[in-house]
Amino acid sequence: MDKLYIFGVPIHRVTMIEAVEILKGYLKEDRIHIVATPNAEIIMMAQKDEEYKKILNETDLNVPDGSGVVFASKVFNKPLKERVAGFDLMMEFVKWASHKDVSIYLLGAKPEVVEKAQSNLKNLYPSLKIVGFHHGYFNEKEEENIIEDINKRAAQVLFVALGAPKQEKWIYKNKEKLKVKIAMGVGGSFDVIAGKAKRAPEIYRKLGLEWLYRLIQEPWRYKRMSALPKFAFKVLLSKLRKNNF
Ligand code: UDP
């Protein structure tokens, strides 16, 4: 698969339609496939966290989540086809899966959030097979029971909403134990599905300003989001120095 490296993090050059097809293909293979959604924030995290960078180099699919990643690809004249946000990919996949016999498990977010997310998904797609769900505030001891529950219910697809980098590290650590075919980190997606957090309106997304909307909604995240201008600066600097990523 064609990929682009941004500061040591591989990003696959896929469209939304292609990404959904790839996920469908994973269901036919009898092993776990890890899907991540690197955006500028995640790539900057990986610069300071070698373990995280290594994990992102071992995932099966990294979709270009975020306009920062698409911007960087253009600066380096290696344009990515389009932005594939993790939330959108999850929803596209779930829409397809609701007509098929695909079993889904939701892990992460607060107890009332994950419960509401699963009921909202069931209302949206009554034939969707959500075989189980569990909140994301558990300790190491409870972890074994959760993994057992996921396997016992024969989930094929596991959406993990523990935030980055926790979710990717958790999936990676447990990849031998999990019997699912797809494990995908989906960040704050359950909060959006549960109606607790709002997705940026279309206009913000079209302009590549989803981060700005998020900053207005959740100003306390500004510290974490300071990774975005740092990322843009790093991209432009390496262009000026004619380095590749
Ligand atoms: N979360 C969780 N367990 C934790 C920490 C976080 O389940 O120990 C959940 C949190 O409730 C939220 C999601 O992980 O639903 C993180 O959302 P965020 O918007 O921070 O995701 P990111 O920006 O990292 O993709």
Short mmCIF file of C-alpha atoms and ligand atoms in Angstrom, two decimals:
data_model
loop_
_atom_site.label_atom_id
_atom_site.label_comp_id
_atom_site.label_asym_id
_atom_site.label_seq_id
_atom_site.Cartn_x
_atom_site.Cartn_y
_atom_site.Cartn_z
CA MET A 1 0.00 0.00 0.00
CA ASP A 2 1.29 3.44 -0.92
CA LYS A 3 2.36 5.38 2.14
CA LEU A 4 3.94 8.62 3.14
CA TYR A 5 6.18 9.07 6.18
CA ILE A 6 5.67 12.20 8.22
CA PHE A 7 8.43 12.56 10.79
CA GLY A 8 8.78 8.81 11.06
CA VAL A 9 5.07 8.00 11.18
CA PRO A 10 3.65 6.15 8.16
CA ILE A 11 0.36 7.38 6.73
CA HIS A 12 -1.41 5.35 4.05
CA ARG A 13 -2.49 7.21 0.96
CA VAL A 14 -6.12 6.10 1.01
CA THR A 15 -9.52 7.62 0.43
CA MET A 16 -12.49 6.92 2.67
CA ILE A 17 -13.89 4.42 0.17
CA GLU A 18 -10.57 2.60 -0.05
CA ALA A 19 -10.19 2.53 3.73
CA VAL A 20 -13.60 0.91 4.16
CA GLU A 21 -12.67 -1.70 1.51
CA ILE A 22 -9.44 -2.44 3.37
CA LEU A 23 -11.34 -2.97 6.62
CA LYS A 24 -13.76 -5.32 4.85
CA GLY A 25 -10.74 -7.29 3.59
CA TYR A 26 -9.37 -7.58 7.12
CA LEU A 27 -12.50 -9.47 8.16
CA LYS A 28 -11.57 -12.25 5.75
CA GLU A 29 -8.18 -12.83 7.37
CA ASP A 30 -7.84 -14.75 10.57
CA ARG A 31 -5.64 -12.40 12.58
CA ILE A 32 -5.85 -9.07 14.34
CA HIS A 33 -5.36 -5.92 12.25
CA ILE A 34 -4.58 -2.69 14.07
CA VAL A 35 -5.92 0.56 12.66
CA ALA A 36 -4.72 3.98 13.80
CA THR A 37 -5.70 7.49 12.79
CA PRO A 38 -2.61 9.70 13.00
CA ASN A 39 -3.17 13.43 13.01
CA ALA A 40 -0.72 16.26 13.75
CA GLU A 41 -1.18 15.84 17.50
CA ILE A 42 -0.40 12.12 17.36
CA ILE A 43 2.63 12.62 15.11
CA MET A 44 3.99 15.21 17.56
CA MET A 45 3.37 12.83 20.48
CA ALA A 46 5.33 10.16 18.63
CA GLN A 47 8.34 12.52 18.35
CA LYS A 48 8.75 12.41 22.12
CA ASP A 49 7.64 8.83 22.61
CA GLU A 50 9.73 6.20 20.81
CA GLU A 51 7.47 3.38 21.96
CA TYR A 52 4.45 5.11 20.43
CA LYS A 53 6.33 5.76 17.18
CA LYS A 54 7.32 2.09 16.99
CA ILE A 55 3.71 1.01 17.52
CA LEU A 56 2.51 3.36 14.78
CA ASN A 57 5.07 1.71 12.50
CA GLU A 58 3.64 -1.72 13.20
CA THR A 59 -0.05 -1.00 12.68
CA ASP A 60 -1.74 -2.41 9.59
CA LEU A 61 -3.47 0.77 8.51
CA ASN A 62 -2.88 4.43 9.40
CA VAL A 63 -5.47 6.70 7.84
CA PRO A 64 -4.76 10.42 7.35
CA ASP A 65 -6.84 11.94 10.12
CA GLY A 66 -6.73 15.69 10.24
CA SER A 67 -6.06 18.57 7.93
CA GLY A 68 -2.54 19.06 9.39
CA VAL A 69 -1.46 15.76 7.85
CA VAL A 70 -2.96 16.66 4.46
CA PHE A 71 -1.30 20.10 4.65
CA ALA A 72 2.10 18.50 5.35
CA SER A 73 1.69 16.12 2.42
CA LYS A 74 1.04 19.07 0.10
CA VAL A 75 4.01 21.06 1.38
CA PHE A 76 6.20 18.12 0.43
CA ASN A 77 4.53 17.65 -2.95
CA LYS A 78 3.38 14.17 -2.02
CA PRO A 79 -0.31 14.97 -1.58
CA LEU A 80 -2.54 12.56 0.26
CA LYS A 81 -5.78 11.96 -1.58
CA GLU A 82 -8.10 13.15 1.14
CA ARG A 83 -8.58 13.38 4.84
CA VAL A 84 -10.05 10.26 6.43
CA ALA A 85 -11.15 11.17 9.95
CA GLY A 86 -11.28 8.26 12.39
CA PHE A 87 -14.82 9.12 13.43
CA ASP A 88 -16.02 9.19 9.81
CA LEU A 89 -14.30 5.90 9.05
CA MET A 90 -15.90 4.25 12.07
CA MET A 91 -19.35 5.50 11.02
CA GLU A 92 -18.90 4.47 7.38
CA PHE A 93 -17.78 1.02 8.45
CA VAL A 94 -20.61 0.63 10.95
CA LYS A 95 -23.13 1.61 8.27
CA TRP A 96 -21.81 -1.15 6.02
CA ALA A 97 -21.53 -3.65 8.89
CA SER A 98 -25.15 -3.11 9.87
CA HIS A 99 -26.24 -5.02 6.75
CA LYS A 100 -23.76 -7.82 7.39
CA ASP A 101 -23.21 -10.32 10.11
CA VAL A 102 -20.31 -8.42 11.67
CA SER A 103 -20.01 -8.38 15.45
CA ILE A 104 -18.82 -5.21 17.14
CA TYR A 105 -17.57 -4.40 20.64
CA LEU A 106 -17.16 -0.91 22.05
CA LEU A 107 -14.46 -0.31 24.66
CA GLY A 108 -13.77 3.05 26.22
CA ALA A 109 -15.21 6.36 27.45
CA LYS A 110 -17.20 6.85 30.65
CA PRO A 111 -19.77 4.19 31.61
CA GLU A 112 -22.82 6.32 30.76
CA VAL A 113 -21.17 7.50 27.53
CA VAL A 114 -20.36 4.07 26.10
CA GLU A 115 -23.81 2.81 27.07
CA LYS A 116 -25.49 5.76 25.34
CA ALA A 117 -23.18 5.38 22.33
CA GLN A 118 -24.22 1.76 21.86
CA SER A 119 -27.92 2.57 22.23
CA ASN A 120 -27.65 5.48 19.79
CA LEU A 121 -25.88 3.22 17.28
CA LYS A 122 -28.59 0.60 17.70
CA ASN A 123 -31.28 3.20 17.12
CA LEU A 124 -29.48 4.42 14.03
CA TYR A 125 -28.87 0.91 12.67
CA PRO A 126 -31.31 -1.55 14.32
CA SER A 127 -29.69 -4.55 12.63
CA LEU A 128 -26.18 -3.65 13.82
CA LYS A 129 -24.67 -6.46 15.89
CA ILE A 130 -23.10 -4.83 18.95
CA VAL A 131 -22.16 -7.87 21.00
CA GLY A 132 -20.82 -5.97 24.00
CA PHE A 133 -19.42 -2.80 25.46
CA HIS A 134 -17.33 -1.69 28.43
CA HIS A 135 -16.22 1.68 29.77
CA GLY A 136 -12.61 2.78 29.59
CA TYR A 137 -11.80 3.34 33.26
CA PHE A 138 -10.51 -0.04 34.37
CA ASN A 139 -7.42 -1.30 36.15
CA GLU A 140 -4.93 -4.02 35.13
CA LYS A 141 -6.83 -6.64 37.11
CA GLU A 142 -10.13 -5.92 35.35
CA GLU A 143 -8.36 -5.92 32.00
CA GLU A 144 -8.16 -9.72 31.81
CA ASN A 145 -11.93 -10.02 32.34
CA ILE A 146 -12.63 -7.42 29.67
CA ILE A 147 -10.44 -9.25 27.13
CA GLU A 148 -12.15 -12.50 28.04
CA ASP A 149 -15.55 -10.85 27.53
CA ILE A 150 -14.53 -9.51 24.11
CA ASN A 151 -13.33 -12.98 23.05
CA LYS A 152 -16.23 -14.87 24.60
CA ARG A 153 -18.71 -12.73 22.69
CA ALA A 154 -16.78 -13.46 19.50
CA ALA A 155 -16.40 -9.81 18.58
CA GLN A 156 -14.81 -9.34 15.16
CA VAL A 157 -14.34 -5.61 15.40
CA LEU A 158 -13.18 -3.74 18.50
CA PHE A 159 -13.43 0.04 18.64
CA VAL A 160 -11.23 1.39 21.43
CA ALA A 161 -11.88 4.90 22.72
CA LEU A 162 -9.25 5.54 25.39
CA GLY A 163 -7.67 8.57 23.73
CA ALA A 164 -4.25 8.71 22.10
CA PRO A 165 -1.70 7.25 22.82
CA LYS A 166 -3.39 5.06 25.46
CA GLN A 167 -5.69 3.26 23.01
CA GLU A 168 -2.97 2.26 20.53
CA LYS A 169 -0.67 1.17 23.37
CA TRP A 170 -3.45 -0.87 24.92
CA ILE A 171 -4.31 -2.61 21.65
CA TYR A 172 -0.64 -3.28 20.91
CA LYS A 173 0.02 -4.71 24.36
CA ASN A 174 -2.93 -7.07 24.10
CA LYS A 175 -2.73 -7.97 20.42
CA GLU A 176 -1.83 -11.61 21.06
CA LYS A 177 -4.71 -12.07 23.50
CA LEU A 178 -7.46 -10.37 21.53
CA LYS A 179 -9.24 -12.65 19.07
CA VAL A 180 -10.76 -9.81 17.06
CA LYS A 181 -9.94 -9.19 13.40
CA ILE A 182 -9.90 -5.40 13.61
CA ALA A 183 -8.93 -3.21 16.57
CA MET A 184 -9.17 0.49 15.90
CA GLY A 185 -8.46 3.45 18.17
CA VAL A 186 -11.24 6.00 17.85
CA GLY A 187 -10.39 8.70 20.44
CA GLY A 188 -13.39 10.75 21.50
CA SER A 189 -15.79 9.17 18.98
CA PHE A 190 -18.08 7.56 21.59
CA ASP A 191 -18.59 10.98 23.18
CA VAL A 192 -19.73 12.30 19.81
CA ILE A 193 -22.02 9.32 19.15
CA ALA A 194 -23.47 9.65 22.65
CA GLY A 195 -24.17 13.33 21.99
CA LYS A 196 -21.81 14.48 24.78
CA ALA A 197 -19.38 16.15 22.42
CA LYS A 198 -20.16 17.92 19.18
CA ARG A 199 -18.43 17.36 15.89
CA ALA A 200 -17.37 20.55 14.15
CA PRO A 201 -19.95 21.85 11.65
CA GLU A 202 -19.33 21.05 7.98
CA ILE A 203 -17.95 24.51 7.22
CA TYR A 204 -15.14 24.12 9.79
CA ARG A 205 -14.28 20.69 8.44
CA LYS A 206 -14.25 21.88 4.84
CA LEU A 207 -11.89 24.71 5.75
CA GLY A 208 -9.65 22.34 7.70
CA LEU A 209 -10.49 24.22 10.92
CA GLU A 210 -11.95 21.40 13.00
CA TRP A 211 -9.16 22.03 15.54
CA LEU A 212 -10.34 25.64 15.94
CA TYR A 213 -13.90 24.53 16.68
CA ARG A 214 -12.55 22.04 19.21
CA LEU A 215 -10.46 24.72 20.87
CA ILE A 216 -13.54 26.93 21.24
CA GLN A 217 -15.59 24.03 22.66
CA GLU A 218 -12.88 22.63 24.91
CA PRO A 219 -10.49 25.50 25.69
CA TRP A 220 -8.78 23.46 28.43
CA ARG A 221 -7.24 21.37 25.68
CA TYR A 222 -5.15 24.31 24.48
CA LYS A 223 -1.96 22.90 25.99
CA ARG A 224 -2.32 19.64 24.14
CA MET A 225 -3.38 21.46 21.01
CA SER A 226 -0.27 23.61 21.02
CA ALA A 227 1.14 20.60 19.15
CA LEU A 228 -0.67 21.84 16.02
CA PRO A 229 1.28 25.08 15.38
CA LYS A 230 4.46 23.24 16.40
CA PHE A 231 3.68 20.61 13.80
CA ALA A 232 3.03 23.21 11.08
CA PHE A 233 6.26 24.99 11.98
CA LYS A 234 8.24 21.74 11.88
CA VAL A 235 6.79 20.94 8.45
CA LEU A 236 7.69 24.34 7.02
CA LEU A 237 11.13 24.28 8.60
CA SER A 238 12.01 20.93 7.11
CA LYS A 239 10.73 22.13 3.74
CA LEU A 240 13.00 25.18 3.99
CA ARG A 241 15.90 22.95 4.91
CA LYS A 242 14.87 20.69 2.05
CA ASN A 243 14.78 17.73 4.39
CA ASN A 244 12.28 15.07 3.82
CA PHE A 245 10.06 14.22 6.75
N1 UDP B 1 -10.86 7.70 28.17
C1 UDP B 1 -11.06 6.45 28.73
N2 UDP B 1 -10.19 6.01 29.68
C2 UDP B 1 -9.12 6.73 30.08
C3 UDP B 1 -8.89 8.00 29.47
C4 UDP B 1 -9.79 8.45 28.51
O1 UDP B 1 -12.01 5.76 28.39
O2 UDP B 1 -8.38 6.27 30.93
C5 UDP B 1 -11.80 8.16 27.15
C6 UDP B 1 -12.48 9.48 27.44
O3 UDP B 1 -13.59 9.29 28.28
C7 UDP B 1 -12.86 9.91 26.03
C8 UDP B 1 -11.72 9.34 25.18
O4 UDP B 1 -11.09 8.36 25.98
O5 UDP B 1 -14.06 9.28 25.66
C9 UDP B 1 -10.64 10.35 24.82
O6 UDP B 1 -11.14 11.31 24.08
P1 UDP B 1 -10.23 12.44 23.48
O7 UDP B 1 -11.15 13.41 22.87
O8 UDP B 1 -9.23 12.92 24.48
O9 UDP B 1 -9.48 11.62 22.33
P2 UDP B 1 -8.23 12.00 21.45
O10 UDP B 1 -8.22 13.46 21.24
O11 UDP B 1 -7.04 11.49 22.21
O12 UDP B 1 -8.43 11.22 20.19
#
